[in-house]
CSV table of C-alpha atoms in Angstrom, one decimal:
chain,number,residue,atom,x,y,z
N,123,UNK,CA,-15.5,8.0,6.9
N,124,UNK,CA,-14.4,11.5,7.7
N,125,UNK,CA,-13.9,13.2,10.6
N,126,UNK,CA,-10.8,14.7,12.6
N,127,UNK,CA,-8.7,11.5,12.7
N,128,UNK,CA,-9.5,9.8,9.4
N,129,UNK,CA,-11.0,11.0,5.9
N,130,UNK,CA,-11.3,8.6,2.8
N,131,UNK,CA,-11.4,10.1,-0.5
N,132,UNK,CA,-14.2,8.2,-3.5
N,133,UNK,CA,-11.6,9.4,-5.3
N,134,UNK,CA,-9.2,6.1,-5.3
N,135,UNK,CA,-10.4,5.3,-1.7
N,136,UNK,CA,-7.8,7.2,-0.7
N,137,UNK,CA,-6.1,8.0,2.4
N,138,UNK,CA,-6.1,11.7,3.0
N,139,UNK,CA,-5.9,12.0,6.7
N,140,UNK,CA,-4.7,9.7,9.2
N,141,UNK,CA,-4.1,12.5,12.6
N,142,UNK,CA,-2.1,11.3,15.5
N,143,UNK,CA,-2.1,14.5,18.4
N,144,UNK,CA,-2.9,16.4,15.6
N,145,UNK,CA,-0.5,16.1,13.2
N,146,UNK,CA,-1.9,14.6,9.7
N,147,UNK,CA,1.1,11.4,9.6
N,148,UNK,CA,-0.1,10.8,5.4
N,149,UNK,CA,0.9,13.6,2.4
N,150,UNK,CA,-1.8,14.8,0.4
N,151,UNK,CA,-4.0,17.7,-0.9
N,152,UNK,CA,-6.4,19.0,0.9
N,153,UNK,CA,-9.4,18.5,-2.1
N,154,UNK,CA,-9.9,16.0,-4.2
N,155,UNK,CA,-9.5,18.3,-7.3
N,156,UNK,CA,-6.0,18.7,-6.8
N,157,UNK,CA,-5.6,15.0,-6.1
N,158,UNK,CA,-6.8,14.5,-9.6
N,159,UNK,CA,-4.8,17.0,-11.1
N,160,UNK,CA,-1.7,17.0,-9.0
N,161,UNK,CA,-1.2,13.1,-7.7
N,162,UNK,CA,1.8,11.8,-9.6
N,163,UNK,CA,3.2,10.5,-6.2
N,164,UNK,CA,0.4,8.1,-6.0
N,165,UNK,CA,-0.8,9.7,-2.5
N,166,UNK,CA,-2.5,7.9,-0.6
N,167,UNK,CA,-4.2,5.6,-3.1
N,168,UNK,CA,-6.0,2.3,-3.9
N,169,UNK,CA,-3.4,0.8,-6.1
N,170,UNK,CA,-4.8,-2.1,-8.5
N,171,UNK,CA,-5.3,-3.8,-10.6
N,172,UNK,CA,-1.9,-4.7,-9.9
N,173,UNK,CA,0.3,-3.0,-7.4
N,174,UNK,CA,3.7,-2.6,-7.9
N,175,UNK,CA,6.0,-3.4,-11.6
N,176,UNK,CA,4.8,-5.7,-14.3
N,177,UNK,CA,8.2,-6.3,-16.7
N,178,UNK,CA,8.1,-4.6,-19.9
N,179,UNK,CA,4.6,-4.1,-19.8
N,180,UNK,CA,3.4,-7.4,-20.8
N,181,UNK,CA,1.3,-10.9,-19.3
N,182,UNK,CA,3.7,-13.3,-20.4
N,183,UNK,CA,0.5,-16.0,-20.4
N,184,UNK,CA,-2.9,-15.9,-19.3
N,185,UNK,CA,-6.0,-17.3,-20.3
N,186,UNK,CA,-3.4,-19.1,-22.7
N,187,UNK,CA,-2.5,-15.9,-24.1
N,188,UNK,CA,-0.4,-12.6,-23.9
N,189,UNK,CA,-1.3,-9.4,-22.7
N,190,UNK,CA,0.2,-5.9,-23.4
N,191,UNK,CA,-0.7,-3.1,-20.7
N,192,UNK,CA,0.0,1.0,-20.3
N,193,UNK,CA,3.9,1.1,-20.2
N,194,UNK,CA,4.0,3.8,-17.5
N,195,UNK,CA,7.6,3.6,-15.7
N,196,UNK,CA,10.1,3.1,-18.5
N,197,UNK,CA,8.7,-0.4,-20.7
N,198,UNK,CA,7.4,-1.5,-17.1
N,199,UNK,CA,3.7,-1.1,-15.6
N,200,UNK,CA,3.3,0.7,-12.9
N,201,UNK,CA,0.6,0.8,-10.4
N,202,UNK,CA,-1.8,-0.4,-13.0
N,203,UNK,CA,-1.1,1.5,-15.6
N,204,UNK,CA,-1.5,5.1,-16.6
N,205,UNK,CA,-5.3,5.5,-14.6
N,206,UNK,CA,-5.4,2.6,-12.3
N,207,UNK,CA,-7.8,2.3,-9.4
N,208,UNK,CA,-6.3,5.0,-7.7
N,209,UNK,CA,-7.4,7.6,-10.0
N,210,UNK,CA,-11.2,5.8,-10.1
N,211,UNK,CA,-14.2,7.7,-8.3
N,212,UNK,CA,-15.2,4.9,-6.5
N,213,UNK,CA,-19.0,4.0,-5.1
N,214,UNK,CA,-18.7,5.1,-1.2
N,215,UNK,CA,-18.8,5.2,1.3
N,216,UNK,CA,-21.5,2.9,2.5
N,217,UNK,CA,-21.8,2.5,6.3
N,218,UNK,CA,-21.4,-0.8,7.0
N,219,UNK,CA,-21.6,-1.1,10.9
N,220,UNK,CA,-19.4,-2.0,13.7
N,221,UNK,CA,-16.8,-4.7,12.9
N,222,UNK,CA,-13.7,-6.1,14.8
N,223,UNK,CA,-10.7,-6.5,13.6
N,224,UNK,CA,-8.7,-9.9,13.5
N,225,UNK,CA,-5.6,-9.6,15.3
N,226,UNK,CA,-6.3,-6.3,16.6
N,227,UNK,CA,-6.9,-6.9,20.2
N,228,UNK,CA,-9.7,-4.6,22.4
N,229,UNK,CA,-10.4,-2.1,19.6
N,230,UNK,CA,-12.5,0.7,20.7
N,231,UNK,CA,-15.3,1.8,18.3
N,232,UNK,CA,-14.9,-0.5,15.3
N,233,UNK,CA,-17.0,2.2,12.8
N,234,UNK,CA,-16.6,0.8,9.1
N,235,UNK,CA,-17.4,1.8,5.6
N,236,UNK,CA,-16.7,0.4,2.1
N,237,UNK,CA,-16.3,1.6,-1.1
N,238,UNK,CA,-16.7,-1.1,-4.5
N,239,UNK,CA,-15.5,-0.3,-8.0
N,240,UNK,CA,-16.3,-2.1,-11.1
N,241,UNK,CA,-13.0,-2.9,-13.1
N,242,UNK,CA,-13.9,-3.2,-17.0
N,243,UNK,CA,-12.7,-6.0,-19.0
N,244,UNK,CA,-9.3,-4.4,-20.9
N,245,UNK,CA,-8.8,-1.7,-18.5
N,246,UNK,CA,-5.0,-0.7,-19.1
N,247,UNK,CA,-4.8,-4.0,-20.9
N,248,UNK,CA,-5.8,-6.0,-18.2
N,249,UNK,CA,-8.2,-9.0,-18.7
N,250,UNK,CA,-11.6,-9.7,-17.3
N,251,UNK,CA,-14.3,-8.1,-15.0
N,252,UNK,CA,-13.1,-7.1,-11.9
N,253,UNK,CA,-15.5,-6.0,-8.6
N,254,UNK,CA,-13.0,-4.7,-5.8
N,255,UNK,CA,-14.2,-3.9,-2.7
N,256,UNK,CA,-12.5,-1.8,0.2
N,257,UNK,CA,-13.4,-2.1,3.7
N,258,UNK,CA,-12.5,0.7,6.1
N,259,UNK,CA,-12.5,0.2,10.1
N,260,UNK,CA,-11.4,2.9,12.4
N,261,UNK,CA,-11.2,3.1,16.0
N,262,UNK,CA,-8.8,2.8,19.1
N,263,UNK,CA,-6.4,0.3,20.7
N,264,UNK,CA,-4.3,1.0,24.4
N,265,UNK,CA,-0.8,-0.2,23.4
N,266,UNK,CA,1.9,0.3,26.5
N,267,UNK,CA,-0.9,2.6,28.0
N,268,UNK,CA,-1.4,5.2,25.3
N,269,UNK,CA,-4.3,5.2,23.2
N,270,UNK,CA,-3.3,4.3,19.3
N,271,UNK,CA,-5.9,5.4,16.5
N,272,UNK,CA,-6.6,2.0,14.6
N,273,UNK,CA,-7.2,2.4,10.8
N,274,UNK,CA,-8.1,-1.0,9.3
N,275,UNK,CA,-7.8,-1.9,5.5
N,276,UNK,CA,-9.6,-4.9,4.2
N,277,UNK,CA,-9.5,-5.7,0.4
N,278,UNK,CA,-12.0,-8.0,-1.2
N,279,UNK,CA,-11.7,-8.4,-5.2
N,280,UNK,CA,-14.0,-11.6,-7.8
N,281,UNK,CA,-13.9,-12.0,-11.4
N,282,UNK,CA,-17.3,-11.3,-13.1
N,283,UNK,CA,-16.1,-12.3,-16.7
N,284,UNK,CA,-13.4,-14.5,-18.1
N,285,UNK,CA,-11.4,-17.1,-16.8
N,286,UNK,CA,-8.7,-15.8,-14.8
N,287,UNK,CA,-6.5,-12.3,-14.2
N,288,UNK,CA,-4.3,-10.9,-12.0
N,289,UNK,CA,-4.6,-8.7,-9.0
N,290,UNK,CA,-2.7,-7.1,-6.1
N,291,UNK,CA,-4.3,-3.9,-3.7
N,292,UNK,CA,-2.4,-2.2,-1.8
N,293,UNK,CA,-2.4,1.3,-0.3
N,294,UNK,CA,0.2,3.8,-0.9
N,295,UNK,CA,0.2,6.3,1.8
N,296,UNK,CA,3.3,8.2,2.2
N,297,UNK,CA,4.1,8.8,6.0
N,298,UNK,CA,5.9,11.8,7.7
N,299,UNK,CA,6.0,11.9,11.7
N,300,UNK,CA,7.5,14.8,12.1
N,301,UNK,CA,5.0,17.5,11.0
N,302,UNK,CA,7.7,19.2,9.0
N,303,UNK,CA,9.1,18.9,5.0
N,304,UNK,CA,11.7,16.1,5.9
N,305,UNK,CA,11.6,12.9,7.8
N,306,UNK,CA,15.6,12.9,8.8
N,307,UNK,CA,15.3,11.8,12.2
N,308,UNK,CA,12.7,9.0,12.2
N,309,UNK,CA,14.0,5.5,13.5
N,310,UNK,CA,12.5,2.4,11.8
N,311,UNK,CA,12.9,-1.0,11.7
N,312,UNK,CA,11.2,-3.4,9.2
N,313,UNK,CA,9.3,-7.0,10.2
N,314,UNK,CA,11.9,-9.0,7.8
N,315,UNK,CA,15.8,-8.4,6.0
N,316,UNK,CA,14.6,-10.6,3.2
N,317,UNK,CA,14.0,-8.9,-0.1
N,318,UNK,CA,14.1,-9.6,-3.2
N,319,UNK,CA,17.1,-8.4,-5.4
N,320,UNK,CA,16.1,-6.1,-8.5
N,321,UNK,CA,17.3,-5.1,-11.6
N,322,UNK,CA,17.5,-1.2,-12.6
N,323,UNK,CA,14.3,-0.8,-13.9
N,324,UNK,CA,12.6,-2.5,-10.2
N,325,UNK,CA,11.6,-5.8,-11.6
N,326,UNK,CA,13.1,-8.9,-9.2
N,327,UNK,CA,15.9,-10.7,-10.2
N,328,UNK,CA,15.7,-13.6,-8.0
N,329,UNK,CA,14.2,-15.2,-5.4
N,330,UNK,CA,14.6,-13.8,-1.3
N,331,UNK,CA,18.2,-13.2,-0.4
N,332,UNK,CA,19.2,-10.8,2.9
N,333,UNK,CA,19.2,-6.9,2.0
N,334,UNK,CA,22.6,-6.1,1.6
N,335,UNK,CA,24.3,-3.4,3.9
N,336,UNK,CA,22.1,-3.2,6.5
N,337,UNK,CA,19.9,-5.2,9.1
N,338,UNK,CA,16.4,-3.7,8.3
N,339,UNK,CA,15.1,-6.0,11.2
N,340,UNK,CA,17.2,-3.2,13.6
N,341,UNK,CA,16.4,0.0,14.5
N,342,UNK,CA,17.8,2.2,11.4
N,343,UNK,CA,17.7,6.1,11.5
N,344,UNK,CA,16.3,8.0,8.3
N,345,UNK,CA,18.8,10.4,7.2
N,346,UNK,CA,18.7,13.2,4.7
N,347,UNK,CA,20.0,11.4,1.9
N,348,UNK,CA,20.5,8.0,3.3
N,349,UNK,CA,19.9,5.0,3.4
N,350,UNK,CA,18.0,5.1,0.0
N,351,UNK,CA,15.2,2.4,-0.4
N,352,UNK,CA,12.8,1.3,-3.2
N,353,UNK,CA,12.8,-3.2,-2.9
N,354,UNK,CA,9.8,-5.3,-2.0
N,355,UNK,CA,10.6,-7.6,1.5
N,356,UNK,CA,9.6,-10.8,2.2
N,357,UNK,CA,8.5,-11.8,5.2
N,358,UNK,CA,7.3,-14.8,3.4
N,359,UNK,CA,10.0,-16.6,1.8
N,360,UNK,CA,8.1,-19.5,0.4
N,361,UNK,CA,5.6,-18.4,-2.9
N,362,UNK,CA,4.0,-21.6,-3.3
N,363,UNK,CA,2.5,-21.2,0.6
N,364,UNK,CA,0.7,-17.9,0.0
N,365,UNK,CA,-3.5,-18.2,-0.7
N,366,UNK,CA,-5.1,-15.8,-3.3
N,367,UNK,CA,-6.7,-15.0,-0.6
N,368,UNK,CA,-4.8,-14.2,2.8
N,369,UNK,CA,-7.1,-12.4,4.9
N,370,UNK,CA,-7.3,-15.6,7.6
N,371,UNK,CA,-3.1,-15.4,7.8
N,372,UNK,CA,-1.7,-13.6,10.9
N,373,UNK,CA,-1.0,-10.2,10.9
N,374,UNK,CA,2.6,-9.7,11.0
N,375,UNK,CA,4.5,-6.2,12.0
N,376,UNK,CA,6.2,-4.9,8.8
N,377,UNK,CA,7.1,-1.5,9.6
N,378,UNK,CA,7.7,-0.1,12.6
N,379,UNK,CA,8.3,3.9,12.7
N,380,UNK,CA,9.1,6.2,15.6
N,381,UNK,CA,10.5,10.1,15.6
N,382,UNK,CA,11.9,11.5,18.6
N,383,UNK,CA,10.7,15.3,18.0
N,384,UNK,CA,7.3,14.4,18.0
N,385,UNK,CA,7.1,11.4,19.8
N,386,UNK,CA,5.1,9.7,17.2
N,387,UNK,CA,4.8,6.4,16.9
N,388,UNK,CA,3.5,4.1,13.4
N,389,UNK,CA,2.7,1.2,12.8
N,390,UNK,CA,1.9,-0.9,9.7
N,391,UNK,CA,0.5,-4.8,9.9
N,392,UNK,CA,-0.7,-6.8,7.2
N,393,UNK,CA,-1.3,-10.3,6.1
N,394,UNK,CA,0.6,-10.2,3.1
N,395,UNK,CA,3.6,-12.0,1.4
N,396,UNK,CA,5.5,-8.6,0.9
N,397,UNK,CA,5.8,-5.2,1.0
N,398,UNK,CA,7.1,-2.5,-0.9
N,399,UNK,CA,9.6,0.2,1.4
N,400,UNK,CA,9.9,3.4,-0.5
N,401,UNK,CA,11.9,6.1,1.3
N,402,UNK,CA,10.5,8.5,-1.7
N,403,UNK,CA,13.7,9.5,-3.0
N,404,UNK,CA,12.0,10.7,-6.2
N,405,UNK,CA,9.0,12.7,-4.9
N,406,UNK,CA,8.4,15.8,-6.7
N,407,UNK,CA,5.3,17.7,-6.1
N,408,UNK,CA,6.1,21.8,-6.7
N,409,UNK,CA,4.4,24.5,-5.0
N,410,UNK,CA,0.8,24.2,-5.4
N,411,UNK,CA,-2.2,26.9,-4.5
N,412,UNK,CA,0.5,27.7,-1.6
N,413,UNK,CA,0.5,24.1,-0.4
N,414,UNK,CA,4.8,24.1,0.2
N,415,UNK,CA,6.7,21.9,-2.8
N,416,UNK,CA,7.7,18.3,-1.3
N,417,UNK,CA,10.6,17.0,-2.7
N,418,UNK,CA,12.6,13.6,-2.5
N,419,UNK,CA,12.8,12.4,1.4
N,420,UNK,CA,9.2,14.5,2.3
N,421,UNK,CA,7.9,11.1,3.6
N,422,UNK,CA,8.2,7.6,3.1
N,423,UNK,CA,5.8,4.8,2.2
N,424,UNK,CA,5.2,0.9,3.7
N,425,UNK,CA,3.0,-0.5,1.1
N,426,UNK,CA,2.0,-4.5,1.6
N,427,UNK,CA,1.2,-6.8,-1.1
N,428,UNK,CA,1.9,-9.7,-3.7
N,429,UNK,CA,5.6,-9.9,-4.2
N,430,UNK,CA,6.9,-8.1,-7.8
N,431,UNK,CA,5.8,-9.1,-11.4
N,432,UNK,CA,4.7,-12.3,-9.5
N,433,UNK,CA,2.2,-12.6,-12.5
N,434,UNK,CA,5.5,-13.5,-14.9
N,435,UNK,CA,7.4,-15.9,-12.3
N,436,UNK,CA,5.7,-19.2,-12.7
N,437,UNK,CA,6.7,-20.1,-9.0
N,438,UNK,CA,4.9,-16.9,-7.9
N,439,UNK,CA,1.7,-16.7,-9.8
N,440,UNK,CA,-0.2,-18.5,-8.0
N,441,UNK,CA,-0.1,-15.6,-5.4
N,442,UNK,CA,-2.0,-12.9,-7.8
N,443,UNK,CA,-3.5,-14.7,-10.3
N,444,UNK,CA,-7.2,-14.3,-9.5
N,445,UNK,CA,-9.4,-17.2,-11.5
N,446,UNK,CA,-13.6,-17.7,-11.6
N,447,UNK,CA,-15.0,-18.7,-8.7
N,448,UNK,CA,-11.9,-17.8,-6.3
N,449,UNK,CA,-11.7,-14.3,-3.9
N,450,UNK,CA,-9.1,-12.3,-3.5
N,451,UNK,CA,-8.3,-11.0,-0.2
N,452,UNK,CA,-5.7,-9.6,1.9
N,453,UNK,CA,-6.0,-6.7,5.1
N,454,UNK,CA,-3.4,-4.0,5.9
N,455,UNK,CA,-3.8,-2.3,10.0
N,456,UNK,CA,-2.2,1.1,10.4
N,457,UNK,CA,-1.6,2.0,14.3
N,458,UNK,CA,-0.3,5.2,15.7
N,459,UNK,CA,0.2,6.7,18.9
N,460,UNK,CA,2.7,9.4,20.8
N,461,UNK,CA,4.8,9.7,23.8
């Protein structure tokens, strides 16, 4: 899938362009070579196997036993590990047709492609054979009378080998309306003020509880240095109610984003349990082949999926641990538009 509005990347299915009037609303490079050499952000990648922080870099139990993974964020995993599925060349894209979109009402166009990567047995420490697939639909949607570009995200992911792992997908686009180095300016509100309290290090220390400070479910303005966010909402409060497979839950509104200078609006849906907002305070990507350095605060990221080190909570495994014969499955809809 590339043209003006969209491109995906084999590299890590990811994300490199996602144009509303013009203006490229993800961060990125523009070739995949300095993706591989440069992306320490995370832009715009398949995350897996597991999205997100595993405590101190360990499976406490699985397939009856312990598992010690790539320590890549202190003792914790991060993102899967030191070269997760975002740093994978992926197989794609393969057209696949014109598909709808559930919960995406009227979409114009519907063009779709998909991209499958084979997951080894041990890779970053992680058990079993994993075969992930990642569906991408594009097209339009008329939302108050302006026409939105529709990016779909579906993700589909079996075990070939073994009896059971663990697995969360999510994308991890970084967003900045505002076509310039800084977001200050851009109003958003979030689908949920339940979060889940963290220690230093990320990991949850607790079960949902209201975000302190502020009401996320109101409109909030991004400042330069304020407020500062890195926690995992909830708009599911209840663990034991969310399938290994969630693609037949509503879609429910977890970010919504607007900026005044450009009058670009964004959108992010998904049918997931959680999602991580990151307002990128520790971005650092320097000057690169005169691409301009992008600091902390360059853009900021909505990224939906399981809820954190779920795989270690035994009220919250059941949500990512993938066993033989199950599917795991969850879909993330990106909508944008302007004034």
């Amino acid at each position: 899938m590339s043209d003006d509005t969209i491109n995906i990347l084999p590299l890590g299915g990811i994300i490199q362009a996602f144009r509303v009037n013009g203006i490229n609303l993800v961060h990125g490079f523009p070739t995949q070579e300095l993706y591989e050499a440069h992306n320490s952000p995370f832009y715009g990648e398949t995350i897996g196997r597991v999205a997100n922080r595993i405590a101190g870099a360990t499976i406490q139990s699985l397939n009856s036993k312990s598992y010690a993974l790539a320590a890549n964020n202190g003792h914790n995993t991060l993102h899967g590990g030191k070269s997760g599925w975002g740093k994978k060349i992926w197989k794609g894209p393969v057209p696949i047709g014109v598909r709808s979109v559930p919960g995406v009402d009227n979409l114009q166009g519907g063009e779709s492609v998909q991209f499958t990567l084979i997951s080894p047995d041990g890779d970053e420490g992680f058990p079993g054979t994993v075969e992930v697939k990642a569906t991408y639909t594009s097209g339009t949607q008329i939302i108050d009378g302006k026409t939105a570009t529709i990016l779909a995200i579906e993700y589909e992911a079996t075990l070939l080998d073994g009896e059971e792992t663990t697995v969360n997908i999510t994308n991890h686009s970084y967003f900045n309306l505002t076509n310039e180095l800084s977001f200050a300016g851009t109003q958003v509100s979030l689908g949920t003020n339940s979060h889940l309290p963290m220690d230093s290090t990320g990991i949850p220390t607790s079960g949902p509880t209201a975000f302190p400070g502020i009401d996320t479910t109101q409109t909030f303005t991004l400042g330069a240095t304020e407020p500062s966010i890195d926690h995992c909402f909830t708009p599911v409060t209840d663990p034991s109610s969310v399938p290994i497979d969630t693609r037949n839950e509503p879609l429910r509104l977890n970010m919504r984003a607007f900026h005044p200078s450009t009058g670009i609006h964004l959108d992010v849906l998904s049918t997931e349990p959680g999602f991580q907002f990151y307002t990128g305070d520790f971005t650092n990507v320097p000057e690169i082949e005169g691409l301009p350095a992008r600091g902390g605060r360059s853009a900021f990221c909505c990224e939906p999926g399981r809820w954190t080190n779920a795989v270690n909570v035994d009220a919250w495994r059941g949500m990512t641990v993938l066993k033989k014969g199950a599917v795991y499955g969850s879909r993330i809809v990106y909508r944008g538009w302007s004034d």
